[in-house]
């Protein structure tokens, strides 16, 4: 078993030392990446290291639950999840009135998604058919969507907002908001298929980009 995989499993079993080890190994790399992407407004309001560390801890504790062995894939996946959290913080900084915790994500539940597709780790057919397992896959696939697609699905499906409310947040017509949602669903299905097939790198690529060899 790889060190990355072992730490993730220990972390999901409640081992705080594993969480600290993951932070020590991956925080500096993720911080450098996020610093390049972080907007000026957020940098003015927070110390970069503090906000990235807080976002990473939030992802590891409350985000979609997954296990994989490849350290490079883990960093790429964590960076995407952290960036999604920080985008919410930017919106919160602009609006000053939204509940960031409510906006970030739906509750992850206790189901682990094994991205390595190792037969010994995969759930039994009855487990795979469970609603919790299905929701875990969909929740992780949602994080792979481009920001605009992720937002419209998150607002509509996880927060239960009407198309009128979604339209107001997007500054578009209600029909346009409905069209964006309908276009996002096939993209979500594609990301879900890629993740289930173990093609993590392809799932992380922006929509419209060509496939990448694993």
Short mmCIF file of C-alpha atoms in Angstrom, two decimals, residues 3-4 11 15 25 29 41-42 47 58 65 70-71 75 84 92 95 105 113 129 155 166 168 179 186 189 212:
data_model
loop_
_atom_site.label_atom_id
_atom_site.label_comp_id
_atom_site.label_asym_id
_atom_site.label_seq_id
_atom_site.Cartn_x
_atom_site.Cartn_y
_atom_site.Cartn_z
CA UNK A 3 2.01 6.04 1.75
CA UNK A 4 -0.54 8.36 0.16
CA UNK A 11 -7.47 10.10 7.86
CA UNK A 15 -6.50 9.58 12.67
CA UNK A 25 3.33 17.02 2.60
CA UNK A 29 2.64 22.81 -3.10
CA UNK A 41 -9.21 41.10 -2.96
CA UNK A 42 -8.82 37.85 -1.07
CA UNK A 47 -2.85 35.75 4.78
CA UNK A 58 -12.14 22.07 5.22
CA UNK A 65 -14.52 11.38 0.57
CA UNK A 70 -0.97 8.50 -6.66
CA UNK A 71 0.47 11.57 -4.91
CA UNK A 75 -2.41 17.09 -5.30
CA UNK A 84 -13.67 25.66 -5.32
CA UNK A 92 -18.56 35.84 0.41
CA UNK A 95 -21.36 39.95 -0.73
CA UNK A 105 -21.09 21.79 -0.50
CA UNK A 113 -14.89 6.70 -3.22
CA UNK A 129 -26.17 0.17 -5.62
CA UNK A 155 -27.39 25.88 -6.35
CA UNK A 166 -30.28 30.87 -9.96
CA UNK A 168 -30.61 36.27 -10.33
CA UNK A 179 -30.52 26.05 -20.26
CA UNK A 186 -24.41 15.81 -19.43
CA UNK A 189 -22.41 12.56 -16.33
CA UNK A 212 -4.79 12.64 -21.26
#
